[in-house]
């Protein structure tokens, strides 16, 4: 037996050797900044502009400054995030002098729905505050109203120059230029506070301080530290400051919006070619544009400056997608979906063979006819020739004719699961559905062969910003089970799958989309030995799942910060050991078989790499160790009900729990039934459109059920038709 298993395994695993290849290490190039345009501010509007911010869609721009009134002025942009199309609006907000020391605004920040903004008021040295304003109309600055008593000085004599929030408003960051000792000798730092509730500044709690005294406190930011912002996902922090240069500094955060973890300084960009005194900084929603303000009181320079970037938030270097948790998770998801597809294809067919063995004494296992047809004549000829060869008469010492009986079966599956957030990858929630139709024959020696066709869909939500995978599959499986004695069986199956994936890569404010095709070859070997003890059977088993998936290259669409993914080879090799028990109960008109399975799986799949690059800049990167091995425990319970007329129902539930975390729940329902009268089944594939038809004659009444489904369209076309008629 051991030699037989090894021989069969070698036969089907030869192709796995193709996955051994080397992909070069990633190469990173510096990001490119290109000055596009500026928008100067005329006298009387804002003599010294210090900060700017946009509404979410980029059609409004708000500018703060330290002129005598501290007015917040508004521009309307006919083209989003294009300051060349900006016109000054009459709408503005004149802040309230609540402390009697005047008003000077460094910047403002909105809450998540634009009904409030927070104003950095620096009018009174060493008593600077963040003031809260409400707006009766979202993002309409002219409807501003100071919330009395809202001014918050954060418990110290800070020289606040900018603030920023995380996405849900539960964390606030304050850019502190100095303290009572003066700007030139002060402590330049970012203070991180946690808030009791979203955007509530009444009771902040200091979490950490990042920075220190000059010159190394904030990597060269000394006098006149000014602006601060983050990339949308919180993985990058940007600071501006001016003394002898006008720098934009970039920092990488190992944990988004968290200054308590590792922070890496990546470099600075000197904007002195355009700007005399740099202050505020902002980005477009997709991160492809950077905006800076020049607050110098010179008509020739003061205003807003627009820069194009070659990649999202790539001021110094293009962000490495392999360090982005959502990007990592999206790549992992495709490998995991391919692995799940193999598991579902093989388990469905193995479920069928297990059902047959539980009911091997029943010879009337349905008597349906099955026809499979394709529009492609070459494919049609190949499949039909394979089927005719595959279902050729078996050699048998028994003259009883089983060969002309084609047994039809079907199975539907639903699987849901989740893997949690890790240090390197975002959480993933998935749901997998599938419907399988199959046909098989067995001879008098219990040798059984069959063909199965499965339609599957794998939906995965990645992280919390909207990234997702939608994978549609069409699979063909050839299977065979060979008895090795009275109660020993060796199951073999091989198959082919066609894959089509729709992908969304979102940073929360903008997204790219992609379409990726793929093919998959897979198989399984399963050995089991049933030990019979009256009506209670115990079955040890050993199983090997293997496969090879090829995913085509694809290029994202949607914005300039697009990525091109090279094709990818994913190998799968999973070994399992386990056992099952079953118990038979005889009822009045039926028989009930209950069963329980437990299985341990060791995923020995080789790791694979995904190589990708930015379309705009050519910067290339590599995701390493995408297909990491896992260990799983699977427990299943199920029930067979077989009626005296041959009809049957099988249901099964399994929980697959990974040792490394994560799980999936699987629900299976399968029908087998004996038709009275003449029945036939037809499956056809015309280009991308599938059709499944069932025709039955019952006591002179003809029943036709036809279903069509365009499986690979983004917006599927489908229908279900029922016709009943009689001939007179």
XYZ file of C-alpha atoms in Angstrom:
728
model
C 0.000 0.000 0.000
C 2.822 2.390 0.928
C 4.414 1.871 -2.486
C 1.084 2.471 -4.212
C 0.571 5.787 -2.412
C 4.126 6.903 -3.182
C 3.759 5.954 -6.831
C 0.471 7.795 -7.205
C 1.836 10.815 -5.410
C 4.856 10.992 -7.702
C 2.580 10.816 -10.703
C 0.528 13.853 -9.682
C 3.169 15.915 -7.864
C 5.745 16.124 -10.638
C 4.412 19.469 -11.690
C 5.013 20.914 -8.204
C 8.707 21.133 -9.023
C 7.898 24.076 -11.284
C 7.348 26.314 -8.306
C 11.024 26.342 -7.314
C 12.293 29.623 -8.685
C 13.992 32.766 -7.457
C 12.625 36.328 -7.635
C 15.131 39.174 -7.212
C 14.984 41.335 -4.103
C 13.001 44.551 -4.181
C 14.446 47.779 -5.447
C 13.276 51.166 -4.259
C 13.672 54.504 -6.005
C 13.252 57.991 -4.673
C 9.901 59.622 -5.197
C 9.690 62.554 -7.592
C 8.104 65.912 -6.699
C 7.209 68.341 -9.421
C 6.096 71.896 -8.711
C 2.852 72.532 -10.597
C 1.382 75.900 -9.650
C 0.905 78.441 -6.903
C -1.949 80.629 -5.739
C -0.859 83.912 -4.204
C -2.967 85.749 -1.648
C -3.631 89.435 -2.150
C -3.284 92.018 0.570
C -6.281 92.298 2.832
C -7.286 88.660 2.575
C -4.684 86.843 4.616
C -1.377 88.650 5.122
C 0.435 85.647 6.536
C -1.189 82.290 5.533
C -0.048 79.501 7.819
C -2.311 76.515 7.167
C -4.585 74.995 4.566
C -7.050 72.125 4.469
C -9.532 70.739 1.912
C -12.986 69.281 2.148
C -13.034 65.531 1.282
C -13.821 65.928 -2.427
C -11.288 68.717 -2.980
C -13.779 71.327 -4.211
C -13.202 73.702 -1.274
C -9.946 74.911 0.245
C -9.725 76.683 3.613
C -6.782 78.912 4.547
C -5.848 80.182 8.015
C -3.320 82.858 8.938
C -1.974 85.187 11.583
C -3.259 88.504 10.291
C -5.034 90.803 12.697
C -8.471 89.227 12.362
C -7.401 85.607 12.078
C -10.010 85.079 9.376
C -10.482 81.624 7.887
C -10.972 82.231 4.172
C -12.434 79.836 1.611
C -11.665 79.092 -2.047
C -13.882 77.193 -4.470
C -12.133 74.819 -6.917
C -13.890 73.890 -10.140
C -11.440 71.008 -10.577
C -10.840 69.066 -7.344
C -7.410 69.646 -5.806
C -6.317 71.911 -8.654
C -5.488 75.343 -7.231
C -5.236 76.860 -10.706
C -9.057 76.624 -10.787
C -9.518 78.215 -7.343
C -11.524 81.392 -6.841
C -11.852 83.330 -3.601
C -15.284 82.904 -2.019
C -17.097 85.528 -0.008
C -17.718 82.832 2.599
C -15.387 83.097 5.564
C -15.276 82.659 9.328
C -14.035 85.312 11.739
C -13.024 83.470 14.923
C -14.134 84.664 18.351
C -11.650 86.438 20.626
C -12.736 84.502 23.720
C -9.642 85.327 25.854
C -9.224 89.036 25.067
C -5.777 88.598 23.573
C -6.704 88.672 19.902
C -7.005 85.810 17.396
C -4.286 84.216 15.268
C -4.936 80.917 13.536
C -2.243 78.418 12.570
C -4.551 75.786 11.080
C -7.919 74.065 11.364
C -9.010 70.403 11.282
C -12.519 69.082 10.613
C -14.304 66.262 12.333
C -15.371 63.248 10.258
C -18.637 64.746 8.922
C -17.605 68.383 8.585
C -20.014 69.737 11.208
C -17.185 70.880 13.507
C -13.696 72.248 13.114
C -10.867 72.747 15.585
C -8.930 76.011 15.427
C -5.319 76.351 16.586
C -5.342 79.804 18.194
C -1.860 81.222 18.879
C -2.825 84.789 19.774
C -1.593 84.610 23.379
C 1.941 83.267 23.865
C 2.252 80.463 26.382
C -1.515 80.183 26.599
C -2.322 78.887 23.158
C -5.507 76.885 22.725
C -7.418 74.612 20.399
C -10.917 76.082 20.011
C -13.948 74.116 18.813
C -16.441 75.577 16.336
C -19.695 74.102 15.066
C -21.201 74.594 11.602
C -24.906 74.398 10.881
C -24.078 73.298 7.316
C -21.302 70.750 6.815
C -18.099 72.284 5.436
C -19.754 75.700 5.094
C -17.281 77.893 6.936
C -19.647 80.877 6.871
C -21.980 79.071 9.326
C -19.284 78.779 12.004
C -20.093 79.356 15.662
C -17.654 79.203 18.588
C -18.641 76.665 21.237
C -18.316 78.658 24.447
C -15.873 77.181 26.927
C -14.373 74.736 24.430
C -10.868 76.233 24.405
C -8.328 73.604 25.486
C -4.688 74.453 26.353
C -3.771 70.812 27.152
C -2.523 71.705 30.580
C 0.671 73.508 29.691
C 2.391 76.487 28.120
C 2.682 74.987 24.671
C 3.515 76.818 21.477
C 1.110 74.825 19.319
C 1.614 75.075 15.584
C -0.615 72.330 14.201
C -2.907 69.487 15.245
C -4.138 66.292 13.631
C -6.567 63.490 14.467
C -6.660 59.818 13.670
C -9.569 58.521 11.572
C -12.126 58.042 14.318
C -11.172 61.153 16.278
C -10.108 59.275 19.416
C -6.473 60.455 19.202
C -5.171 64.002 18.770
C -1.587 64.974 17.907
C -0.156 68.405 18.742
C 2.938 69.836 17.054
C 4.694 71.819 19.788
C 7.227 74.403 18.635
C 8.583 75.221 22.070
C 7.721 76.278 25.557
C 8.298 79.160 27.941
C 12.074 79.055 27.349
C 11.597 80.327 23.805
C 11.501 78.956 20.325
C 15.229 78.691 19.693
C 15.884 76.725 22.866
C 12.580 74.951 23.169
C 11.620 71.316 22.893
C 10.308 70.477 19.453
C 7.977 67.548 19.734
C 4.737 65.819 18.825
C 2.404 65.138 21.726
C -0.062 62.265 21.401
C -3.257 62.375 23.510
C -6.088 59.876 23.764
C -9.612 61.326 23.955
C -12.480 59.974 26.021
C -14.788 60.054 23.006
C -14.476 61.061 19.379
C -13.364 64.675 18.911
C -14.023 65.490 22.573
C -11.141 67.641 23.855
C -12.546 68.129 27.356
C -10.526 65.388 29.056
C -7.383 64.465 27.064
C -4.866 61.936 28.373
C -1.220 62.286 27.389
C 0.058 59.039 25.829
C 3.576 59.946 24.679
C 5.893 62.680 23.490
C 8.047 62.242 20.413
C 10.953 64.618 19.823
C 13.318 66.587 22.021
C 15.648 69.537 22.148
C 17.421 70.725 18.991
C 19.218 69.901 16.873
C 18.210 66.230 16.864
C 14.806 66.326 18.530
C 12.893 66.094 15.256
C 15.746 65.396 12.851
C 16.732 68.985 12.167
C 13.435 70.784 12.850
C 14.534 73.664 15.057
C 13.171 77.162 15.141
C 9.860 77.803 13.461
C 8.482 74.303 13.429
C 5.184 74.712 11.582
C 2.975 72.059 9.963
C 2.036 68.436 10.519
C -0.074 65.824 8.762
C -0.294 62.065 8.182
C -0.856 59.847 5.208
C -4.431 58.634 5.052
C -3.586 55.226 6.505
C -1.518 56.747 9.295
C 1.679 54.960 8.320
C 3.551 58.183 7.433
C 3.954 61.455 9.286
C 5.040 64.699 7.628
C 6.419 67.768 9.388
C 7.377 71.166 8.021
C 9.760 73.720 9.486
C 11.842 76.671 8.466
C 14.995 78.208 9.791
C 17.658 78.336 7.142
C 15.807 75.873 4.859
C 12.189 75.041 4.046
C 11.900 71.331 4.734
C 9.194 68.710 4.470
C 10.282 65.807 6.655
C 8.957 62.284 6.343
C 8.698 59.642 9.103
C 7.495 56.032 8.865
C 5.328 54.676 11.695
C 5.431 50.931 12.282
C 1.952 51.170 13.828
C -0.457 53.612 12.147
C -1.251 56.723 14.192
C 0.895 55.519 17.086
C 4.030 57.346 18.216
C 4.754 54.801 20.949
C 6.047 52.227 18.459
C 9.015 52.369 16.084
C 9.394 55.615 14.101
C 11.857 55.812 11.206
C 13.080 59.051 9.673
C 13.309 58.642 5.869
C 14.549 62.080 4.771
C 13.503 65.605 3.888
C 12.517 67.641 0.851
C 13.770 71.220 0.545
C 11.112 73.473 -1.022
C 13.283 76.618 -0.993
C 13.172 76.919 -4.781
C 9.568 78.107 -4.500
C 8.976 79.000 -0.852
C 10.556 81.597 1.451
C 8.951 80.501 4.743
C 7.198 77.146 4.717
C 4.262 76.555 7.031
C 1.207 74.372 6.400
C 1.072 71.063 4.547
C -1.815 69.076 3.048
C -2.380 66.273 0.526
C -5.119 65.431 -1.919
C -7.390 62.569 -0.876
C -5.512 60.090 -3.087
C -2.121 61.322 -1.880
C -0.932 62.188 -5.391
C -0.714 65.952 -4.757
C 1.082 67.851 -1.995
C 0.220 71.420 -0.989
C 2.405 73.805 1.016
C 1.835 77.335 2.293
C 4.341 80.228 2.359
C 3.541 82.572 5.228
C 6.268 85.136 4.529
C 4.763 88.635 4.418
C 5.813 89.270 0.827
C 3.285 89.691 -1.957
C 5.551 87.831 -4.346
C 5.585 84.595 -2.351
C 2.829 84.262 0.210
C 0.162 81.755 -0.771
C -0.371 78.080 -1.570
C 1.900 75.825 -3.669
C 0.896 72.650 -5.469
C 3.203 69.676 -6.230
C 2.612 66.455 -8.165
C 3.932 63.215 -6.675
C 4.732 60.026 -8.552
C 3.091 57.847 -5.919
C 0.634 58.376 -3.078
C 2.259 60.305 -0.205
C 5.661 59.676 -1.759
C 7.456 62.813 -0.624
C 10.821 61.116 -0.042
C 10.276 57.562 -1.276
C 7.310 55.750 -2.694
C 5.556 53.805 0.049
C 6.593 50.170 0.117
C 3.355 48.183 -0.348
C 4.939 45.262 1.485
C 4.859 47.349 4.677
C 1.188 48.268 4.259
C -0.999 45.849 6.211
C -3.938 46.077 3.802
C -1.695 45.544 0.753
C -0.060 42.562 2.427
C -3.451 41.123 3.361
C -4.787 41.562 -0.184
C -1.866 39.603 -1.640
C -2.194 36.937 1.057
C -5.917 36.715 0.376
C -5.378 35.640 -3.220
C -3.046 32.840 -2.159
C -5.427 31.774 0.602
C -8.413 31.837 -1.769
C -6.540 29.578 -4.192
C -5.794 27.217 -1.310
C -9.439 27.265 -0.170
C -10.538 26.490 -3.708
C -8.459 23.314 -3.725
C -9.837 22.343 -0.321
C -13.444 22.872 -1.401
C -13.014 21.066 -4.723
C -11.396 18.032 -3.154
C -13.599 17.869 -0.059
C -16.770 18.035 -2.147
C -15.757 15.046 -4.236
C -14.456 13.157 -1.212
C -17.781 13.790 0.512
C -19.461 12.108 -2.441
C -17.215 9.073 -2.246
C -17.682 8.849 1.518
C -21.448 8.926 1.035
C -21.224 6.125 -1.496
C -19.217 3.990 0.887
C -21.642 4.639 3.735
C -24.358 3.417 1.388
C -22.403 0.936 -0.717
C -25.041 -1.771 -0.315
C -27.583 0.359 -2.121
C -27.404 -0.237 -5.821
C -30.090 2.205 -6.916
C -28.018 5.413 -6.487
C -30.078 7.422 -9.012
C -30.354 6.700 -12.685
C -29.986 10.101 -14.283
C -28.352 11.061 -17.543
C -25.786 13.839 -17.634
C -24.596 15.765 -20.672
C -21.775 18.330 -20.688
C -21.287 20.585 -23.728
C -19.021 23.536 -24.602
C -19.143 26.112 -27.383
C -15.433 25.656 -28.039
C -15.327 22.615 -30.303
C -11.791 21.627 -29.330
C -12.676 21.750 -25.641
C -15.980 20.005 -26.273
C -14.237 17.210 -28.140
C -11.533 16.878 -25.509
C -13.943 16.661 -22.562
C -16.274 14.237 -24.288
C -13.397 12.004 -25.391
C -11.976 12.071 -21.884
C -15.382 11.270 -20.448
C -15.968 8.378 -22.824
C -12.527 7.002 -22.042
C -12.906 7.672 -18.352
C -16.238 5.887 -18.193
C -15.137 2.968 -20.349
C -16.303 -0.475 -19.223
C -14.277 -1.748 -16.329
C -12.820 -5.243 -16.146
C -14.914 -7.227 -13.737
C -15.153 -10.763 -12.671
C -18.852 -10.237 -12.007
C -21.261 -10.325 -14.930
C -23.764 -8.055 -13.216
C -24.163 -4.979 -15.389
C -23.380 -1.768 -13.498
C -21.662 -0.002 -16.414
C -24.709 1.615 -17.964
C -25.880 3.223 -14.738
C -24.799 6.868 -14.486
C -25.476 8.211 -11.027
C -26.188 11.924 -10.674
C -25.500 13.968 -7.551
C -25.294 17.559 -6.423
C -23.902 19.458 -3.432
C -24.104 23.041 -2.200
C -21.635 24.542 0.278
C -21.399 27.719 2.307
C -18.226 28.597 4.167
C -17.601 31.674 6.316
C -14.516 32.590 8.275
C -12.160 35.189 9.603
C -8.475 35.715 10.269
C -7.504 38.388 12.733
C -5.276 41.409 12.469
C -1.529 40.746 12.850
C 1.559 42.937 13.089
C 2.078 42.693 9.323
C -1.368 41.989 7.884
C -4.908 43.313 8.272
C -7.848 41.156 9.244
C -9.789 39.229 6.598
C -13.409 38.144 6.544
C -14.412 35.679 3.855
C -17.446 33.836 2.621
C -17.251 31.018 0.106
C -20.196 29.512 -1.736
C -20.265 26.703 -4.224
C -22.579 24.435 -6.139
C -21.415 21.134 -7.590
C -23.059 18.718 -9.996
C -21.531 15.369 -10.751
C -22.022 11.987 -12.288
C -20.323 8.689 -11.587
C -20.406 5.001 -12.364
C -19.359 1.978 -10.392
C -18.893 -1.604 -11.487
C -19.467 -4.841 -9.706
C -15.995 -4.688 -8.158
C -16.904 -1.381 -6.460
C -14.475 0.528 -8.669
C -16.053 3.953 -9.119
C -15.229 6.811 -11.509
C -16.857 10.188 -11.808
C -16.808 13.737 -13.132
C -17.826 16.841 -11.173
C -18.368 20.453 -12.216
C -18.289 23.141 -9.520
C -19.271 26.808 -9.582
C -17.705 28.777 -6.760
C -17.468 32.297 -5.451
C -15.038 33.591 -2.841
C -15.697 37.034 -1.315
C -13.125 38.524 1.053
C -13.238 41.851 2.897
C -9.763 43.055 3.806
C -9.115 45.447 6.696
C -11.504 48.293 7.410
C -10.884 50.714 4.540
C -12.746 48.890 1.749
C -10.146 46.589 0.133
C -11.731 43.387 -1.151
C -11.411 40.300 -3.353
C -14.198 38.688 -5.382
C -13.025 35.435 -6.991
C -15.278 33.413 -9.298
C -14.290 29.872 -10.190
C -15.321 27.104 -12.552
C -13.781 23.727 -11.752
C -13.727 20.283 -13.407
C -12.749 17.236 -11.380
C -12.147 13.624 -12.413
C -12.246 11.192 -9.522
C -11.830 7.517 -8.816
C -12.055 5.277 -5.767
C -10.486 1.825 -5.658
C -11.321 -0.818 -3.055
C -8.295 -2.471 -1.467
C -10.003 -5.320 0.299
C -13.418 -5.328 1.891
C -13.117 -2.094 3.839
C -10.024 -0.329 2.500
C -10.263 2.326 -0.171
C -7.852 4.543 -2.093
C -9.380 7.719 -3.532
C -7.731 9.672 -6.332
C -8.821 12.868 -8.013
C -7.365 15.448 -10.385
C -8.922 18.640 -11.647
C -8.636 21.964 -13.387
C -10.054 25.344 -12.306
C -10.548 28.609 -14.154
C -10.338 31.717 -11.953
C -11.405 35.302 -12.422
C -10.778 37.828 -9.647
C -12.004 41.371 -9.143
C -9.861 43.298 -6.664
C -10.307 46.609 -4.870
C -7.332 48.237 -3.161
C -8.558 51.116 -1.017
C -6.824 53.519 1.327
C -10.166 54.775 2.594
C -10.228 57.988 0.570
C -9.482 56.611 -2.881
C -9.168 53.187 -4.409
C -7.839 51.269 -7.366
C -9.387 48.246 -9.038
C -7.983 45.298 -10.895
C -8.977 42.153 -12.747
C -6.874 39.031 -12.552
C -7.320 35.693 -14.295
C -5.870 32.404 -13.213
C -5.735 28.665 -13.784
C -5.260 25.896 -11.304
C -4.364 22.224 -11.426
C -5.109 20.224 -8.311
C -5.535 16.757 -6.959
C -5.885 14.626 -3.870
C -5.034 11.159 -2.612
C -7.067 9.742 0.232
C -6.636 6.370 1.950
C -9.058 5.002 4.533
C -9.630 1.771 6.355
C -13.042 1.149 7.907
C -13.232 -0.957 11.058
C -16.776 -2.338 11.463
C -18.240 -2.974 14.906
C -21.881 -3.915 14.334
C -23.640 -0.640 13.453
C -20.740 1.539 14.616
C -17.926 2.067 12.117
C -14.528 3.653 12.837
C -12.414 4.852 9.902
C -8.795 6.078 10.167
C -7.726 8.077 7.122
C -4.752 9.770 5.519
C -5.071 12.464 2.860
C -2.808 14.576 0.647
C -4.057 17.662 -1.193
C -1.793 19.211 -3.816
C -2.066 21.845 -6.465
C -0.451 24.508 -8.566
C -2.067 27.881 -9.240
C -0.988 30.427 -11.828
C -2.266 33.995 -11.412
C -1.774 36.299 -14.379
C -0.168 39.723 -14.206
C -2.487 42.688 -13.844
C -2.335 46.454 -13.495
C -4.540 48.419 -11.135
C -6.821 51.098 -12.513
C -8.165 54.182 -10.775
C -5.462 56.738 -10.018
C -1.848 57.562 -10.755
C -0.577 55.670 -7.719
C -1.259 52.377 -9.446
C 0.585 49.137 -9.010
C 1.466 46.512 -11.589
C 1.544 42.953 -10.276
C 3.605 40.353 -12.095
C 2.254 36.861 -12.593
C 2.517 34.522 -9.646
C 2.887 30.772 -9.132
C 1.374 29.348 -5.942
C 2.084 25.787 -4.873
C -0.056 23.882 -2.382
C 0.765 20.707 -0.475
C -1.364 19.771 2.544
C -1.246 16.463 4.397
C -3.952 15.343 6.790
C -4.539 12.509 9.209
C -7.785 11.845 10.955
C -10.606 9.507 11.663
C -14.370 9.306 11.380
C -17.094 7.344 13.075
C -20.603 6.562 11.913
C -23.676 5.025 13.422
C -26.720 3.627 11.576
C -30.277 3.897 12.867
C -33.206 2.183 11.101
C -36.428 4.182 10.976
C -39.901 3.222 9.716
C -39.457 4.312 6.070
C -35.850 5.399 6.009
C -32.404 4.881 7.369
C -30.386 7.500 9.259
C -26.607 7.535 9.424
C -24.901 9.981 11.767
C -21.156 10.577 11.516
C -18.370 12.509 13.213
C -14.987 13.537 11.726
C -11.793 14.882 13.247
C -8.763 15.783 11.189
C -5.357 17.385 11.673
C -3.807 19.143 8.671
C -0.222 20.225 8.168
C 0.178 22.788 5.423
C 3.589 22.165 3.878
C 3.021 24.490 0.925
C 6.180 26.246 -0.237
C 6.232 30.004 0.239
C 5.855 32.145 -2.835
C 6.682 35.735 -3.765
C 4.666 38.462 -5.404
C 6.623 41.037 -7.362
C 5.060 44.392 -8.140
C 5.973 47.934 -9.159
C 4.540 51.431 -9.402
C 3.301 52.256 -12.881
C 4.243 55.932 -12.499
C 7.781 55.607 -11.188
C 8.868 52.036 -11.827
C 9.735 51.512 -8.167
C 9.641 47.752 -7.622
C 8.966 45.723 -4.507
C 8.529 42.118 -3.480
C 6.148 40.486 -1.033
C 8.066 37.592 0.487
C 6.754 34.461 2.193
C 3.195 34.997 0.940
C 2.060 31.389 1.218
C 3.153 30.537 4.737
C 2.456 27.085 6.133
C -0.272 26.608 8.726
C -1.572 23.875 11.013
C -5.289 23.214 11.329
C -7.702 21.113 13.343
C -10.992 20.273 11.632
C -14.042 18.819 13.346
C -17.174 17.843 11.444
C -20.571 16.377 12.233
C -23.165 15.242 9.736
C -26.274 13.253 9.006
C -27.494 11.051 6.137
C -31.176 10.280 5.650
C -31.955 7.650 3.004
C -35.545 6.776 2.201
C -36.780 3.406 1.043
C -37.346 4.710 -2.500
C -33.694 5.703 -2.829
C -33.924 9.438 -2.171
C -31.380 10.878 0.243
C -30.291 14.019 2.016
C -26.855 14.680 3.479
C -25.990 17.630 5.719
C -22.636 18.386 7.306
C -21.050 21.123 9.406
C -17.297 21.521 9.906
C -15.179 23.963 11.912
C -11.633 24.442 10.622
C -9.490 26.098 13.283
C -5.976 27.296 12.495
C -3.311 26.961 15.156
C -1.919 30.362 14.149
C -5.347 31.990 14.529
C -8.326 32.280 12.244
C -11.070 29.853 11.380
C -13.721 28.954 8.869
C -17.137 27.349 9.236
C -18.480 25.137 6.460
C -22.088 24.170 5.832
C -22.833 21.450 3.305
C -26.067 20.100 1.922
C -26.230 17.377 -0.698
C -29.128 15.753 -2.547
C -29.331 12.369 -4.200
C -32.591 10.997 -5.384
C -34.182 8.335 -7.522
C -36.343 9.632 -10.359
C -39.448 7.773 -11.426
C -39.776 8.165 -15.140
C -37.213 9.549 -17.566
C -34.850 12.274 -16.460
C -31.881 14.032 -18.017
C -29.431 16.766 -17.049
C -27.562 19.071 -19.400
C -24.711 21.441 -18.662
C -23.336 23.756 -21.344
C -20.780 26.546 -21.493
C -21.178 29.043 -24.344
C -18.273 31.495 -24.142
C -18.767 32.785 -20.571
C -22.437 31.880 -20.272
C -23.396 28.664 -18.502
C -26.677 26.794 -18.717
C -27.995 23.982 -16.585
C -31.162 22.153 -17.626
C -33.224 19.420 -15.995
C -35.903 17.549 -17.904
C -38.200 14.913 -16.439
C -41.196 12.909 -17.561
C -43.493 11.840 -14.750
C -46.728 10.008 -15.454
C -47.191 11.716 -18.802
C -46.270 15.186 -17.522
C -43.103 16.807 -18.858
C -41.221 19.148 -16.531
C -38.374 21.366 -17.829
C -36.258 23.499 -15.499
C -33.598 25.690 -17.120
C -31.128 28.015 -15.429
C -28.610 30.291 -17.126
C -25.818 32.286 -15.565
C -23.068 34.413 -17.098
C -20.540 33.417 -14.541
C -17.591 35.664 -15.342
C -19.310 38.984 -15.920
C -18.888 41.836 -13.454
C -22.669 42.185 -13.426
C -23.871 38.589 -13.878
C -26.840 37.830 -16.076
C -28.980 34.994 -14.833
C -32.407 33.485 -15.090
C -34.515 30.529 -13.993
C -37.285 29.095 -16.150
C -39.900 26.426 -15.407
C -42.136 24.745 -17.984
C -44.642 21.946 -17.476
C -46.554 20.392 -20.365
C -48.212 17.197 -21.606
C -48.574 15.598 -25.023
C -52.011 14.408 -26.133
